[in-house]
């Protein structure tokens, strides 16, 4: 089986990483691996993606962001499937002269490994399904490549945190704006009542004035 350039299959000798395949135990020297499990919770969909991507890199496959389910009411994502980049099969393209294969080699091998996460009523994202086994060899990137990916993940986490802070700031501004609008509405209502009272008093004065003129 051909391997992608820049990746190596980890060996089981001393000083090397160990990689399991199709249910075998998985270990890495000096780098613990947290395996997904049904019921595992995350603060957000992005947190689930970051976790599964980290797990994929340590195990030896590439994560693919797959299908999602959206709310019919507001369109927000309610569930997401994350899997292996070897999921599915290559699709032939039919042309004038019959089926024509894609010009580049396909990496699809029908792998079923995946996790399914959904938004729970508790406000968390929960893993509802976990398929562990892969139907292909797992490969581990060299340590230099891992360092680059670690920096990428760190940057993603920083951007996610920054986005979260911006959302909180926007929510604070929205609360302040709503409070200000409430003050304006209350002030407008009070001013409207004062104007109504003035108009009412003027009408009463006009009535009194007309009555006095009639008695003269």
Coordinates of C-alpha atoms in Angstrom, one line a residue:
X1 CA 0.0 0.0 0.0
X2 CA 1.4 3.4 -1.0
X3 CA 1.8 6.0 1.8
X4 CA 1.4 9.7 1.4
X5 CA 4.6 11.6 1.3
X6 CA 5.6 13.1 4.7
X7 CA 4.1 10.4 6.9
X8 CA 5.5 7.2 8.3
X9 CA 4.0 4.1 9.8
X10 CA 5.1 4.0 13.4
X11 CA 7.1 1.0 14.5
X12 CA 6.7 -1.0 17.6
X13 CA 10.4 -1.1 18.6
X14 CA 11.7 0.8 21.6
X15 CA 11.8 4.5 21.2
X16 CA 9.1 4.6 18.5
X17 CA 5.4 5.3 18.6
X18 CA 3.0 2.3 18.6
X19 CA 0.0 2.5 16.3
X20 CA -2.9 0.0 16.5
X21 CA -5.2 -1.0 13.6
X22 CA -8.8 -2.3 13.7
X23 CA -9.3 -2.4 17.5
X24 CA -5.8 -3.1 18.6
X25 CA -4.5 -1.2 21.6
X26 CA -3.0 2.2 20.8
X27 CA -0.1 3.7 22.7
X28 CA 2.3 6.6 22.2
X29 CA 5.5 7.1 24.2
X30 CA 5.4 10.2 26.4
X31 CA 2.1 11.4 24.8
X32 CA -1.2 10.1 26.3
X33 CA -4.2 9.6 24.1
X34 CA -7.7 10.3 25.3
X35 CA -10.1 8.1 23.3
X36 CA -13.6 9.4 22.5
X37 CA -16.6 7.7 24.1
X38 CA -20.3 8.0 23.9
X39 CA -21.5 10.6 26.4
X40 CA -18.3 12.6 26.2
X41 CA -19.2 16.4 26.5
X42 CA -17.8 19.5 24.9
X43 CA -18.5 23.2 25.4
X44 CA -19.0 23.8 21.7
X45 CA -18.9 22.1 18.2
X46 CA -15.5 23.7 17.6
X47 CA -14.2 22.1 20.8
X48 CA -15.4 18.7 19.6
X49 CA -13.6 19.2 16.3
X50 CA -10.4 20.2 17.9
X51 CA -10.5 17.2 20.2
X52 CA -11.2 14.7 17.4
X53 CA -8.6 16.3 15.1
X54 CA -6.0 15.9 17.9
X55 CA -7.1 12.3 18.5
X56 CA -6.8 11.6 14.8
X57 CA -3.3 12.9 14.5
X58 CA -2.1 10.9 17.5
X59 CA -3.8 7.7 16.3
X60 CA -2.6 8.2 12.7
X61 CA -5.4 9.4 10.4
X62 CA -6.7 12.6 9.0
X63 CA -10.0 14.0 10.3
X64 CA -12.7 14.9 7.8
X65 CA -15.6 17.3 8.7
X66 CA -18.7 15.5 7.3
X67 CA -22.4 15.9 7.3
X68 CA -24.5 18.0 9.7
X69 CA -28.1 18.5 10.8
X70 CA -29.5 22.0 11.0
X71 CA -32.5 23.4 12.8
X72 CA -35.5 24.0 10.5
X73 CA -36.4 27.0 12.6
X74 CA -33.2 29.1 12.5
X75 CA -30.7 27.1 10.5
X76 CA -28.2 26.6 13.3
X77 CA -26.3 23.3 13.5
X78 CA -27.7 20.8 15.9
X79 CA -25.5 17.7 15.1
X80 CA -22.3 17.0 13.3
X81 CA -20.5 13.9 12.0
X82 CA -16.7 13.9 12.1
X83 CA -14.8 11.0 10.4
X84 CA -11.8 9.7 8.6
X85 CA -10.6 11.2 5.3
X86 CA -10.7 7.7 3.8
X87 CA -14.5 7.5 4.3
X88 CA -16.6 6.6 1.3
X89 CA -15.4 5.6 -2.2
X90 CA -14.2 7.3 -5.3
X91 CA -17.1 8.1 -7.7
X92 CA -16.7 7.6 -11.4
X93 CA -17.5 10.4 -13.8
X94 CA -19.6 9.4 -16.8
X95 CA -18.5 11.0 -20.1
X96 CA -19.2 10.5 -23.8
X97 CA -17.0 7.4 -23.8
X98 CA -18.3 5.7 -20.7
X99 CA -17.1 5.9 -17.1
X100 CA -14.0 8.1 -16.6
X101 CA -12.0 7.9 -13.4
X102 CA -10.9 11.0 -11.6
X103 CA -7.5 12.1 -12.8
X104 CA -5.9 11.9 -9.4
X105 CA -5.6 8.8 -7.2
X106 CA -8.4 8.4 -4.6
X107 CA -7.7 8.2 -0.9
X108 CA -11.2 6.9 -0.2
X109 CA -11.3 3.3 1.1
X110 CA -14.8 3.1 2.7
X111 CA -13.6 3.7 6.2
X112 CA -16.4 3.8 8.8
X113 CA -14.4 5.4 11.7
X114 CA -16.3 8.4 13.0
X115 CA -17.9 10.3 15.9
X116 CA -21.3 11.8 15.9
X117 CA -21.8 14.8 18.2
X118 CA -25.1 16.6 18.9
X119 CA -26.2 19.7 20.8
X120 CA -27.8 18.6 24.0
X121 CA -30.5 20.5 25.9
X122 CA -28.0 21.0 28.7
X123 CA -26.1 23.3 26.4
X124 CA -23.2 20.9 25.8
X125 CA -22.2 19.0 22.7
X126 CA -22.3 15.3 23.4
X127 CA -20.9 12.3 21.5
X128 CA -23.8 10.0 20.7
X129 CA -21.9 7.5 18.5
X130 CA -18.3 6.5 18.3
X131 CA -16.9 4.0 15.6
X132 CA -13.2 3.3 16.5
X133 CA -12.0 0.7 13.9
X134 CA -10.4 1.7 10.6
X135 CA -10.2 -0.6 7.6
X136 CA -6.8 0.7 6.5
X137 CA -3.3 1.2 8.0
X138 CA -2.9 4.1 10.3
X139 CA 0.0 6.4 9.8
X140 CA 1.7 8.9 12.1
X141 CA 3.2 12.1 10.9
X142 CA 6.9 12.8 11.8
X143 CA 7.5 14.8 15.0
X144 CA 8.4 17.9 13.0
X145 CA 5.0 17.8 11.3
X146 CA 3.3 17.2 14.6
X147 CA 4.9 20.3 16.0
X148 CA 3.6 22.3 13.0
X149 CA 0.1 20.9 13.7
X150 CA 0.4 21.7 17.4
X151 CA 1.1 25.3 16.5
X152 CA -1.9 25.3 14.1
X153 CA -4.2 23.8 16.8
X154 CA -2.9 26.4 19.3
X155 CA -3.7 29.2 16.9
X156 CA -7.2 27.7 16.3
X157 CA -7.8 27.6 20.0
X158 CA -6.6 31.2 20.3
X159 CA -8.9 32.3 17.5
X160 CA -11.8 30.3 19.0
X161 CA -11.2 32.0 22.4
X162 CA -11.0 35.4 20.8
X163 CA -14.3 34.8 18.9
X164 CA -15.9 33.6 22.1
X165 CA -14.8 36.8 23.9
X166 CA -16.0 38.9 21.0
X167 CA -19.4 37.2 21.2
X168 CA -19.5 37.9 25.0
X169 CA -18.6 41.6 24.3
X170 CA -21.3 41.8 21.7
X171 CA -23.8 40.3 24.1
X172 CA -22.8 42.9 26.8
X173 CA -23.2 45.7 24.2
X174 CA -26.6 44.3 23.3
X175 CA -27.7 44.3 26.9
X176 CA -26.5 47.9 27.4
X177 CA -28.3 49.0 24.2
X178 CA -31.5 47.2 25.3
X179 CA -31.3 49.0 28.7
X180 CA -30.8 52.3 27.0
X181 CA -33.7 51.7 24.7
X182 CA -35.8 50.9 27.7
X183 CA -34.8 54.2 29.4
X184 CA -35.7 56.1 26.2
X185 CA -39.1 54.3 25.9
X186 CA -39.9 55.0 29.6
X187 CA -38.9 58.7 29.1
X188 CA -41.0 58.9 25.9
X189 CA -44.0 57.4 27.7
X190 CA -43.6 59.9 30.6
X191 CA -43.3 62.8 28.2
X192 CA -46.3 61.6 26.3
X193 CA -48.3 61.5 29.5
X194 CA -47.2 65.0 30.4
X195 CA -48.2 66.3 27.0
X196 CA -51.6 64.6 27.4
X197 CA -52.0 66.3 30.8
X198 CA -51.1 69.7 29.3
X199 CA -53.6 69.2 26.5
X200 CA -56.3 68.1 29.0
X201 CA -55.6 71.2 31.2
X202 CA -55.8 73.5 28.2
X203 CA -59.1 72.1 27.2
X204 CA -60.4 72.6 30.8
X205 CA -59.2 76.2 30.7
X206 CA -60.9 76.8 27.4
X207 CA -64.1 75.4 28.8
X208 CA -63.9 77.6 31.9
X209 CA -63.0 80.6 29.7
X210 CA -66.0 80.0 27.5
X211 CA -68.3 79.7 30.5
X212 CA -67.1 83.0 31.9
X213 CA -67.7 84.7 28.6
X214 CA -71.3 83.4 28.5
X215 CA -72.0 84.8 32.0
X216 CA -70.8 88.3 31.1

